[in-house]
Amino acid sequence: MKRKLVSVLLTTFLVSSMAACTSPNDTKETTTPSTSDVKASSTPEVKAPSTTSSTQTTGDDVAFARFPSPVDVHIGMVVDPTDKTLPQGDSVGNNQYTRYLKEKYNINIIVDWTAATGNDYKQKVSLSIASGKLPDGMVVDDRSFMTKAASSGLLYDITDSFNQYASSQVKEIMASTQGRALENASFKGKMTSLPNITVDTDGVHIMWVRKDWLDKLNMPVPKTVGEIEKTAKAFIDNKLGGDKTIGIAGPSKNTFPYATFLVSSNNMGGFDPLFGALDAYPGYWLDNGNGSVTYGTTTDNTKKTLALLADWYKKGLIDPEVGTRDNVGDPINANKAGIFFGPWWNGGYGNGDSFKNDPNANWQAYPVYTDDGKWNTHMKTTGSTYTLISKNAKPDVVKAILIMNNALVRDEATFNLSVAVAWYPLRNVMAAANETEYEYTELLKVLNGQKKPEDYNVPNSLYKLMYADAKKVQNVIKPPYDNLNVSNFDKANFGDFQRLYSLMIGDRSFSTIPINKKVFSVTYNQTATMETKWANLKKMEDETVLKIILGQAPIDSFDKFVKDWKAQGGDQITTEVADLLKK
């Protein structure tokens, strides 16, 4: 029944999208993928509403209309306490971006509360939901927050509002996921959140390694788990990062040893590629091919990988502060670590200070292979964050939040703003799933003279950043182009460097090397029993995994965990997930 309702909603969105796409008022599309910090060359021209549009209810005129009277939007917002990028005199609620919203759309942003990234923000969101007191809008990074708020009757049903006020571009991106994004954003057939849609490579984790360190030791790029162990030991023994060199950086207290079906992407510092190399997929629901499913954390291969990590930790190859460090990027940016794991963008954005502290830091990205040369990786869902809108929000406020999203998707790459994207209120990224590999391929054509930047100046292109990146790439990357290193990149405009380094180095593997085994989770959403039992099961899992890695519990404790996990609801949930295969 759920799928039928979502199908009906999707059909409505498709029809609305096609109708909107034929409008003569379509505007140029530009946006940014997750974690990109693209500054603008010019502020986009936003058209005022037509004086004859009083009866218009759909289309891009209304999707970018300026309110005749100010509309106040109250939000809760995550703030990185280490981010010092706000210009002097500006604040989280009053900066160049919020003033842009006021000028162009007559939208006033009022920040009701802020909380620090990580657990502080999660706790604040949980308290808001538990108290039933939500701001007009807030972005959450776990679908369970959405389902909990929706099941408590706290969220606005935005189905009709989305049809009426979402731009043609936003609808087109939604439709491109073939209903998956809409299903993720819905609860019991109603659209109760605005989902983000991110590139597939956000969920494909790779190894980032200091190639300049390898060159100093005349060592090859490590490919397998065994070779990574030898490399990490060599980095430490030769003190390439100083007396306290860290061979392999690991997750912090705010990140995870591996991505999961509920948080399936952007896991900087996790050990995901190592699990994949041992054919283990913890945190994912695995289709056994016979109508049954297995929770990946409970498998023997996961146990073997945990035993490996525990051995490496005992040998001092892994960061001694793994699981407790405040920020996974600290030793990486301080150039004390030689290897870490994460998605494509980590090598430009996650370690930006590394390049500033050492201009020769040549971070390069590679897959981790099985002993017989296979590349296995888990795959993400369409997105992992959601904009929640309170059921108590006034209709104009709901419309304002949708207009804010339209503007961000269309214009983010061309904003002439000094404020970093982290300060954009209700920023929820939307991008085509294959955007990064498309850009990698096409930007190489520009560099090699096969195409000109102007070739990508195509109105309504699904690849919204392509033209902006094509205009910059020749100024940032120098020849030769066949084997790019950090020395090929000009860092003068550091924001451009970060994006293009991430694309051309971080996405190179995904764009050029076939993946032998792509593993999708049977579901990326919660089942009924998960709503009451998953929190305890996940806590048990997290504690067991970390204790084993840190040597605080023997590897045999894994067997007791599996037994307890099954008895305390895991078996029941596994049956519910298996039932999804029949639908």
Coordinates of C-alpha atoms in Angstrom, one line a residue:
M1 CA 0.0 0.0 0.0
K2 CA 2.9 2.4 0.9
R3 CA 4.5 1.9 -2.5
K4 CA 1.2 2.6 -4.3
L5 CA 0.7 5.8 -2.4
V6 CA 4.2 6.9 -3.2
S7 CA 3.7 5.9 -6.8
V8 CA 0.6 8.2 -7.0
L9 CA 2.6 11.1 -5.4
L10 CA 5.5 10.5 -7.9
T11 CA 3.2 10.5 -10.9
T12 CA 1.8 13.9 -9.7
F13 CA 5.3 15.3 -9.3
L14 CA 6.3 14.0 -12.8
V15 CA 3.3 15.7 -14.4
S16 CA 4.0 18.9 -12.5
S17 CA 7.6 18.8 -13.4
M18 CA 7.0 18.3 -17.1
A19 CA 4.4 21.1 -17.1
A20 CA 6.8 23.4 -15.4
C21 CA 9.7 22.5 -17.7
T22 CA 7.8 23.8 -20.6
S23 CA 7.4 27.2 -19.1
P24 CA 9.0 30.1 -21.0
N25 CA 10.2 31.5 -17.7
D26 CA 12.7 28.7 -16.9
T27 CA 15.9 30.0 -15.4
K28 CA 19.4 28.8 -15.5
E29 CA 20.2 26.0 -13.1
T30 CA 23.2 25.9 -10.8
T31 CA 23.8 24.2 -7.5
T32 CA 26.5 22.4 -5.6
P33 CA 27.1 18.8 -4.5
S34 CA 27.4 17.9 -0.8
T35 CA 30.2 19.7 1.1
S36 CA 31.2 21.9 -1.8
D37 CA 32.0 25.5 -1.0
V38 CA 31.7 27.2 -4.3
K39 CA 31.9 30.9 -4.3
A40 CA 30.2 33.0 -6.9
S41 CA 31.2 35.2 -9.8
S42 CA 27.9 37.1 -9.8
T43 CA 24.7 37.3 -7.9
P44 CA 21.9 35.7 -9.9
E45 CA 19.1 37.9 -11.1
V46 CA 15.9 36.7 -9.4
K47 CA 12.7 37.8 -11.2
A48 CA 10.0 39.6 -9.3
P49 CA 6.5 38.0 -9.6
S50 CA 4.5 39.0 -12.6
T51 CA 1.8 41.5 -12.0
T52 CA -0.5 39.2 -13.9
S53 CA 0.3 36.0 -12.0
S54 CA -2.3 36.3 -9.2
T55 CA -4.1 33.2 -10.5
Q56 CA -0.9 31.2 -11.2
T57 CA -0.4 28.3 -8.8
T58 CA 2.5 26.4 -10.4
G59 CA 5.6 27.1 -12.5
D60 CA 8.9 28.9 -11.9
D61 CA 7.3 32.3 -11.5
V62 CA 5.7 31.3 -8.2
A63 CA 8.7 29.1 -7.3
F64 CA 10.9 32.2 -7.2
A65 CA 8.4 34.8 -6.2
R66 CA 9.2 37.6 -3.7
F67 CA 6.7 37.9 -0.9
P68 CA 4.8 41.3 -0.9
S69 CA 5.2 41.4 2.9
P70 CA 8.0 40.0 5.1
V71 CA 7.7 36.4 6.1
D72 CA 9.5 35.2 9.3
V73 CA 11.0 31.7 9.2
H74 CA 12.1 30.3 12.6
I75 CA 14.8 27.7 12.3
G76 CA 17.0 25.5 14.4
M77 CA 20.6 25.3 13.0
V78 CA 23.7 23.2 13.4
V79 CA 26.9 25.2 13.9
D80 CA 30.5 24.0 13.7
P81 CA 32.2 25.7 16.6
T82 CA 35.5 25.6 14.8
D83 CA 34.2 27.4 11.8
K84 CA 35.5 31.0 11.9
T85 CA 34.5 32.0 8.4
L86 CA 31.8 34.5 9.2
P87 CA 32.9 38.0 8.4
Q88 CA 33.3 40.3 11.4
G89 CA 30.0 41.7 12.5
D90 CA 28.0 39.0 11.0
S91 CA 26.2 36.2 12.9
V92 CA 24.4 33.0 12.3
G93 CA 21.1 34.9 11.8
N94 CA 22.5 37.9 10.1
N95 CA 25.0 37.4 7.4
Q96 CA 25.3 38.0 3.7
Y97 CA 23.2 34.9 2.8
T98 CA 20.3 35.8 5.2
R99 CA 20.4 39.3 3.9
Y100 CA 20.2 37.9 0.3
L101 CA 17.0 36.0 1.3
K102 CA 15.6 39.2 2.7
E103 CA 16.4 41.3 -0.3
K104 CA 15.4 38.8 -3.0
Y105 CA 12.4 37.1 -1.4
N106 CA 11.4 39.2 1.7
I107 CA 12.2 36.2 3.9
N108 CA 13.4 36.9 7.4
I109 CA 15.5 34.1 9.0
I110 CA 15.1 33.9 12.8
V111 CA 17.4 31.4 14.5
D112 CA 15.6 30.1 17.5
W113 CA 18.5 27.9 18.6
T114 CA 21.8 26.5 17.5
A115 CA 23.8 23.4 18.6
A116 CA 27.3 22.2 17.8
T117 CA 27.8 19.6 15.1
G118 CA 27.6 16.0 16.1
N119 CA 26.0 14.7 19.2
D120 CA 25.1 18.1 20.6
Y121 CA 22.9 18.8 17.6
K122 CA 21.4 15.3 17.6
Q123 CA 20.4 15.7 21.3
K124 CA 18.9 19.1 20.6
V125 CA 16.8 17.7 17.7
S126 CA 15.7 14.8 19.9
L127 CA 14.7 17.1 22.7
S128 CA 12.7 19.3 20.2
I129 CA 10.8 16.3 19.0
A130 CA 10.3 14.8 22.4
S131 CA 8.8 18.2 23.7
G132 CA 6.7 18.6 20.6
K133 CA 8.2 22.1 20.1
L134 CA 9.8 22.2 16.6
P135 CA 11.0 25.4 14.9
D136 CA 9.4 26.1 11.5
G137 CA 12.2 24.3 9.9
M138 CA 15.4 22.3 10.7
V139 CA 17.6 19.9 8.9
V140 CA 18.3 16.5 10.4
D141 CA 20.9 13.9 9.3
D142 CA 19.0 10.7 10.3
R143 CA 15.7 9.6 8.8
S144 CA 14.7 8.2 12.2
F145 CA 14.3 11.8 13.4
M146 CA 11.8 12.4 10.5
T147 CA 9.8 9.2 11.2
K148 CA 9.7 9.9 14.9
A149 CA 8.5 13.4 14.4
A150 CA 6.0 12.3 11.7
S151 CA 4.6 9.5 13.8
S152 CA 4.1 12.0 16.6
G153 CA 2.0 14.2 14.3
L154 CA 4.6 17.1 14.4
L155 CA 5.3 17.5 10.7
Y156 CA 3.5 19.4 7.9
D157 CA 2.2 17.4 5.1
I158 CA 3.9 19.2 2.3
T159 CA 2.6 17.1 -0.6
D160 CA 0.4 19.8 -2.1
S161 CA 2.8 22.6 -1.2
F162 CA 5.6 20.8 -3.0
N163 CA 3.6 20.4 -6.1
Q164 CA 2.6 24.1 -6.1
Y165 CA 5.9 25.8 -5.1
A166 CA 8.8 23.5 -5.9
S167 CA 10.7 24.7 -8.9
S168 CA 10.9 22.6 -12.1
Q169 CA 14.5 21.9 -11.4
V170 CA 13.9 20.5 -8.0
K171 CA 11.0 18.4 -9.3
E172 CA 13.2 17.1 -12.1
I173 CA 15.9 16.1 -9.6
M174 CA 13.4 14.4 -7.4
A175 CA 11.9 12.5 -10.4
S176 CA 15.4 11.4 -11.5
T177 CA 15.6 9.1 -8.5
Q178 CA 12.6 7.1 -9.8
G179 CA 10.7 7.6 -6.7
R180 CA 13.4 6.6 -4.1
A181 CA 13.9 10.2 -2.8
L182 CA 10.2 10.7 -2.5
E183 CA 9.7 7.4 -0.7
N184 CA 12.5 8.4 1.8
A185 CA 10.8 11.7 2.4
S186 CA 7.4 10.2 3.0
F187 CA 5.6 8.7 6.0
K188 CA 2.5 6.7 5.5
G189 CA 2.0 8.0 2.0
K190 CA 2.4 11.7 2.9
M191 CA 5.4 13.8 2.0
T192 CA 6.5 14.9 5.5
S193 CA 10.0 16.2 4.7
L194 CA 12.2 17.7 1.9
P195 CA 14.9 15.2 1.2
N196 CA 18.4 15.9 0.0
I197 CA 19.7 14.1 -3.1
T198 CA 23.4 13.6 -3.3
V199 CA 25.8 12.1 -5.7
D200 CA 26.4 8.3 -5.6
T201 CA 30.0 8.8 -4.8
D202 CA 29.2 10.2 -1.4
G203 CA 28.6 6.6 -0.4
V204 CA 31.6 5.0 -2.1
H205 CA 34.5 5.1 0.3
I206 CA 38.1 5.0 -0.8
M207 CA 41.6 5.2 0.6
W208 CA 43.3 8.6 0.8
V209 CA 47.1 8.2 1.2
R210 CA 50.1 10.6 1.3
K211 CA 51.7 9.8 -2.1
D212 CA 54.6 12.1 -1.2
W213 CA 55.3 10.0 1.8
L214 CA 55.2 6.9 -0.4
D215 CA 57.7 8.5 -2.8
K216 CA 60.1 9.4 0.0
L217 CA 60.2 5.7 1.0
N218 CA 60.2 4.5 -2.6
M219 CA 57.1 2.4 -1.8
P220 CA 54.3 1.5 -4.2
V221 CA 50.6 2.5 -3.6
P222 CA 49.2 -0.1 -1.3
K223 CA 46.2 -2.0 -2.8
T224 CA 45.3 -4.8 -0.3
V225 CA 44.8 -4.9 3.4
G226 CA 48.2 -6.5 3.9
E227 CA 49.9 -3.9 1.9
I228 CA 48.1 -1.1 3.8
E229 CA 49.4 -2.6 7.1
K230 CA 53.0 -2.5 5.8
T231 CA 52.6 1.0 4.5
A232 CA 51.2 2.4 7.8
K233 CA 54.0 0.7 9.7
A234 CA 56.6 2.3 7.4
F235 CA 55.1 5.7 7.8
I236 CA 55.3 5.4 11.6
D237 CA 58.8 3.8 11.7
N238 CA 60.2 6.6 9.5
K239 CA 58.3 9.3 11.5
L240 CA 57.1 11.0 8.3
G241 CA 54.5 12.9 10.4
G242 CA 56.9 13.6 13.3
D243 CA 57.5 11.7 16.5
K244 CA 53.8 10.9 16.9
T245 CA 53.1 9.8 13.4
I246 CA 49.7 8.1 12.9
G247 CA 49.7 5.4 10.3
I248 CA 45.9 5.3 9.8
A249 CA 43.4 7.9 11.1
G250 CA 40.1 6.6 12.3
P251 CA 36.6 7.8 13.2
S252 CA 36.1 10.5 15.9
K253 CA 33.4 10.4 18.6
N254 CA 31.0 12.0 16.1
T255 CA 31.6 9.7 13.2
F256 CA 31.4 6.0 12.7
P257 CA 33.6 2.9 12.2
Y258 CA 31.4 2.2 9.1
A259 CA 28.4 3.7 7.3
T260 CA 25.0 2.1 7.9
F261 CA 21.7 1.8 6.1
L262 CA 20.3 4.8 8.0
V263 CA 23.5 6.9 7.5
S264 CA 24.9 5.5 4.4
S265 CA 27.3 8.2 3.1
N266 CA 30.0 10.7 3.9
N267 CA 31.6 8.7 6.7
M268 CA 35.0 10.4 6.9
G269 CA 37.5 8.4 8.8
G270 CA 35.5 5.2 8.9
F271 CA 37.0 1.8 8.0
D272 CA 34.5 1.1 5.2
P273 CA 37.0 0.1 2.5
L274 CA 38.7 -2.4 4.8
F275 CA 35.4 -4.1 5.6
G276 CA 34.6 -4.2 1.8
A277 CA 38.0 -5.8 1.1
L278 CA 37.1 -8.6 3.5
D279 CA 33.6 -8.9 1.9
A280 CA 32.0 -7.5 5.0
Y281 CA 29.1 -4.9 5.0
P282 CA 28.3 -4.1 8.6
G283 CA 25.3 -1.8 9.1
Y284 CA 23.6 -3.0 5.8
W285 CA 20.7 -5.4 5.2
L286 CA 22.0 -8.0 2.8
D287 CA 19.8 -9.9 0.4
N288 CA 20.8 -13.6 0.6
G289 CA 19.2 -14.3 -2.8
N290 CA 16.8 -16.9 -1.4
G291 CA 14.1 -14.6 0.1
S292 CA 16.0 -14.2 3.4
V293 CA 18.2 -11.3 4.6
T294 CA 21.1 -10.9 7.0
Y295 CA 22.2 -7.9 9.0
G296 CA 25.7 -7.3 7.8
T297 CA 27.1 -6.5 11.3
T298 CA 26.3 -10.1 12.4
T299 CA 28.4 -11.9 9.8
D300 CA 31.7 -13.8 10.2
N301 CA 33.4 -11.5 7.8
T302 CA 32.5 -8.5 10.0
K303 CA 34.0 -10.4 12.9
K304 CA 37.2 -11.1 10.9
T305 CA 37.5 -7.4 10.0
L306 CA 37.0 -6.3 13.7
A307 CA 39.8 -8.8 14.7
L308 CA 42.1 -7.2 12.1
L309 CA 41.3 -3.7 13.3
A310 CA 41.9 -4.7 16.9
D311 CA 45.2 -6.2 15.9
W312 CA 46.2 -3.0 14.1
Y313 CA 45.2 -0.8 17.0
K314 CA 47.2 -3.0 19.4
K315 CA 50.2 -2.6 17.1
G316 CA 49.8 1.2 17.1
L317 CA 49.0 1.5 13.4
I318 CA 45.6 3.2 14.1
D319 CA 45.1 6.6 15.8
P320 CA 45.3 5.9 19.5
E321 CA 42.4 8.4 20.0
V322 CA 40.1 6.6 17.6
G323 CA 36.5 6.9 18.7
T324 CA 37.3 9.6 21.3
R325 CA 38.9 12.3 19.2
D326 CA 36.8 15.5 18.8
N327 CA 37.5 15.9 15.1
V328 CA 38.6 13.2 12.7
G329 CA 40.4 15.8 10.6
D330 CA 42.7 17.1 13.3
P331 CA 45.7 14.7 12.8
I332 CA 45.1 14.7 9.0
N333 CA 45.1 18.5 8.8
A334 CA 48.2 18.6 11.1
N335 CA 50.0 16.3 8.7
K336 CA 50.5 13.6 11.3
A337 CA 48.5 10.9 9.6
G338 CA 49.4 9.1 6.3
I339 CA 46.2 7.2 5.5
F340 CA 42.5 7.7 6.0
F341 CA 39.3 6.5 4.4
G342 CA 36.3 8.4 3.1
P343 CA 34.4 9.5 0.0
W344 CA 35.5 11.6 -2.9
W345 CA 35.3 15.1 -1.3
N346 CA 37.3 14.2 1.8
G347 CA 40.6 14.8 0.0
G348 CA 39.8 18.5 -0.8
Y349 CA 37.4 19.6 1.9
G350 CA 38.0 17.2 4.8
N351 CA 41.7 18.0 4.9
G352 CA 41.9 21.5 3.6
D353 CA 44.4 22.7 6.3
S354 CA 46.7 19.9 5.4
F355 CA 47.5 21.6 2.1
K356 CA 47.9 25.0 3.8
N357 CA 50.3 23.5 6.4
D358 CA 52.3 21.6 3.9
P359 CA 51.9 22.7 0.2
N360 CA 53.5 19.4 -0.9
A361 CA 50.9 17.2 0.8
N362 CA 50.0 15.0 -2.1
W363 CA 46.9 13.2 -1.0
Q364 CA 45.9 10.7 -3.6
A365 CA 42.8 8.4 -3.7
Y366 CA 42.6 4.7 -4.5
P367 CA 40.3 1.7 -4.0
V368 CA 41.2 -1.0 -1.5
Y369 CA 41.1 -4.4 -3.1
T370 CA 40.6 -8.0 -2.0
D371 CA 43.6 -10.3 -2.0
D372 CA 42.4 -11.5 -5.4
G373 CA 42.1 -8.0 -6.9
K374 CA 38.4 -7.3 -6.5
W375 CA 37.0 -3.9 -5.5
N376 CA 33.9 -4.3 -3.3
T377 CA 31.9 -1.3 -2.0
H378 CA 28.6 -0.6 -0.4
M379 CA 26.3 1.9 -2.1
K380 CA 24.3 4.7 -0.5
T381 CA 20.7 5.7 -0.5
T382 CA 19.6 8.8 -2.4
G383 CA 20.4 11.2 0.5
S384 CA 20.8 11.2 4.2
T385 CA 19.5 14.6 5.4
Y386 CA 15.9 15.9 5.6
T387 CA 14.3 19.3 6.0
L388 CA 11.6 19.0 8.6
I389 CA 8.7 21.6 8.6
S390 CA 6.6 22.0 11.7
K391 CA 2.9 21.2 11.4
N392 CA 2.3 24.6 13.1
A393 CA 4.1 26.5 10.4
K394 CA 1.9 28.9 8.5
P395 CA 1.2 28.3 4.8
D396 CA 3.4 31.3 3.8
V397 CA 6.2 29.9 5.9
V398 CA 6.0 26.5 4.2
K399 CA 6.1 28.3 0.9
A400 CA 9.1 30.4 2.0
I401 CA 11.0 27.3 3.0
L402 CA 10.3 25.7 -0.4
I403 CA 11.4 28.9 -2.2
M404 CA 14.6 28.9 -0.1
N405 CA 15.3 25.4 -1.3
N406 CA 14.5 26.4 -5.0
A407 CA 16.9 29.3 -4.8
L408 CA 19.7 27.3 -3.2
V409 CA 19.5 24.5 -5.7
R410 CA 19.4 26.9 -8.7
D411 CA 21.8 29.6 -7.6
E412 CA 24.3 28.3 -5.0
A413 CA 27.2 28.0 -7.5
T414 CA 26.8 31.6 -8.6
F415 CA 26.2 33.4 -5.3
N416 CA 28.6 36.3 -4.9
L417 CA 28.8 35.6 -1.2
S418 CA 31.8 35.7 1.2
V419 CA 29.9 33.5 3.8
A420 CA 30.7 29.8 3.6
V421 CA 28.0 27.3 2.8
A422 CA 27.9 26.0 6.4
W423 CA 26.1 29.2 7.4
Y424 CA 23.3 28.8 4.8
P425 CA 20.0 28.3 6.7
L426 CA 18.2 25.0 5.9
R427 CA 20.9 24.0 3.4
N428 CA 19.8 20.6 2.0
V429 CA 21.8 19.6 -1.1
M430 CA 20.2 18.4 -4.3
A431 CA 22.3 17.0 -7.1
A432 CA 22.1 14.5 -9.9
A433 CA 23.3 11.1 -8.8
N434 CA 26.0 10.8 -11.4
E435 CA 27.1 14.4 -11.3
T436 CA 30.7 13.8 -10.1
E437 CA 31.7 11.2 -12.6
Y438 CA 30.1 13.2 -15.4
E439 CA 32.1 16.3 -14.4
Y440 CA 35.4 14.3 -14.1
T441 CA 35.0 13.0 -17.6
E442 CA 34.0 16.3 -19.1
L443 CA 36.5 18.5 -17.3
L444 CA 39.3 16.3 -18.6
K445 CA 38.0 17.1 -22.1
V446 CA 38.2 20.8 -21.3
L447 CA 41.8 20.4 -20.0
N448 CA 42.8 18.4 -23.1
G449 CA 41.3 20.9 -25.5
Q450 CA 38.6 18.6 -26.7
K451 CA 35.9 20.9 -25.5
K452 CA 35.5 24.6 -24.5
P453 CA 33.8 25.8 -21.3
E454 CA 31.2 27.5 -23.5
D455 CA 30.0 24.1 -24.7
Y456 CA 28.5 23.6 -21.2
N457 CA 26.6 26.8 -21.1
V458 CA 23.3 24.9 -21.6
P459 CA 20.1 26.2 -19.9
N460 CA 18.4 23.8 -17.6
S461 CA 21.3 21.3 -17.6
L462 CA 20.9 18.6 -15.0
Y463 CA 24.6 19.1 -14.2
K464 CA 24.2 22.4 -12.6
L465 CA 27.9 23.1 -11.7
M466 CA 29.4 21.9 -15.0
Y467 CA 29.6 25.3 -16.7
A468 CA 31.0 27.1 -13.6
D469 CA 33.6 24.4 -13.1
A470 CA 34.5 24.3 -16.8
K471 CA 35.3 28.0 -16.7
K472 CA 37.7 27.6 -13.8
V473 CA 39.4 24.3 -14.4
Q474 CA 42.1 25.6 -16.8
N475 CA 43.1 28.3 -14.2
V476 CA 43.4 25.8 -11.4
I477 CA 45.0 22.7 -13.0
K478 CA 48.3 22.7 -14.9
P479 CA 49.6 20.1 -17.4
P480 CA 50.5 17.3 -17.7
Y481 CA 47.0 16.0 -17.1
D482 CA 47.6 12.2 -17.3
N483 CA 48.8 11.8 -13.7
L484 CA 47.6 14.6 -11.6
N485 CA 49.4 15.4 -8.3
V486 CA 49.0 18.3 -5.9
S487 CA 51.8 20.1 -7.8
N488 CA 49.5 20.3 -10.8
F489 CA 47.0 22.5 -8.9
D490 CA 47.0 26.2 -8.3
K491 CA 45.8 27.0 -4.7
A492 CA 45.4 30.7 -5.1
N493 CA 41.7 30.5 -5.0
F494 CA 41.5 27.9 -2.3
G495 CA 37.7 27.2 -2.7
D496 CA 38.2 26.4 -6.4
F497 CA 41.2 24.2 -5.6
Q498 CA 39.2 22.2 -3.0
R499 CA 36.4 21.5 -5.3
L500 CA 38.4 20.6 -8.4
Y501 CA 40.9 18.6 -6.4
S502 CA 38.1 16.6 -4.9
L503 CA 36.5 16.0 -8.3
M504 CA 39.7 15.2 -10.3
I505 CA 41.5 13.2 -7.6
G506 CA 38.7 12.0 -5.3
D507 CA 36.4 10.9 -8.0
R508 CA 39.0 9.4 -10.4
S509 CA 38.7 5.9 -9.1
F510 CA 34.9 5.8 -9.4
S511 CA 35.0 7.3 -12.8
T512 CA 37.7 5.1 -14.3
I513 CA 37.9 1.8 -12.4
P514 CA 35.0 -0.8 -12.6
I515 CA 33.6 -1.8 -9.2
N516 CA 33.4 -5.6 -9.0
K517 CA 30.7 -5.8 -6.3
K518 CA 28.2 -3.0 -5.5
V519 CA 26.3 -3.8 -2.3
F520 CA 23.0 -2.1 -1.7
S521 CA 21.0 -2.4 1.5
V522 CA 17.6 -4.1 1.2
T523 CA 16.2 -1.1 2.9
Y524 CA 17.5 2.3 4.0
N525 CA 14.5 3.0 6.2
Q526 CA 13.2 1.8 9.5
T527 CA 10.7 -0.9 9.9
A528 CA 7.9 -0.9 12.5
T529 CA 9.8 -2.8 15.2
M530 CA 12.9 -0.6 14.6
E531 CA 10.9 2.4 15.8
T532 CA 10.9 1.0 19.4
K533 CA 13.9 -1.3 19.5
W534 CA 16.5 0.0 17.1
A535 CA 18.0 2.6 19.4
N536 CA 18.9 -0.1 22.0
L537 CA 20.2 -2.5 19.4
K538 CA 22.3 0.2 17.7
K539 CA 23.8 1.2 21.1
M540 CA 24.7 -2.4 21.8
E541 CA 26.3 -2.7 18.4
D542 CA 28.3 0.6 18.6
E543 CA 29.6 -0.3 22.1
T544 CA 30.6 -3.8 21.1
V545 CA 32.4 -2.7 17.9
L546 CA 34.4 0.1 19.6
K547 CA 35.4 -2.1 22.6
I548 CA 36.7 -4.8 20.3
I549 CA 38.7 -2.4 18.2
L550 CA 40.2 -0.7 21.3
G551 CA 41.0 -4.1 22.9
Q552 CA 38.6 -3.4 25.7
A553 CA 36.7 -6.6 24.9
P554 CA 37.9 -9.8 23.3
I555 CA 36.9 -10.7 19.8
D556 CA 34.8 -13.6 21.2
S557 CA 32.5 -11.0 22.7
F558 CA 31.2 -10.5 19.2
D559 CA 29.4 -13.9 19.4
K560 CA 27.6 -12.9 22.5
F561 CA 26.6 -9.6 20.9
V562 CA 25.1 -11.5 17.9
K563 CA 23.1 -13.7 20.2
D564 CA 21.8 -10.8 22.3
W565 CA 21.1 -8.7 19.2
K566 CA 18.9 -11.4 17.7
A567 CA 17.1 -12.1 21.0
Q568 CA 16.4 -8.5 21.8
G569 CA 14.5 -7.7 18.6
G570 CA 17.0 -8.4 15.8
D571 CA 15.4 -11.6 14.6
Q572 CA 12.0 -9.9 14.5
I573 CA 13.4 -6.9 12.5
T574 CA 15.2 -9.3 10.2
T575 CA 11.8 -10.9 9.4
E576 CA 10.3 -7.5 8.7
V577 CA 13.1 -6.5 6.3
A578 CA 12.8 -9.9 4.5
D579 CA 9.1 -9.1 4.0
L580 CA 10.1 -6.0 2.0
L581 CA 11.7 -8.3 -0.6
K582 CA 8.2 -9.7 -1.3
K583 CA 6.6 -6.3 -2.0

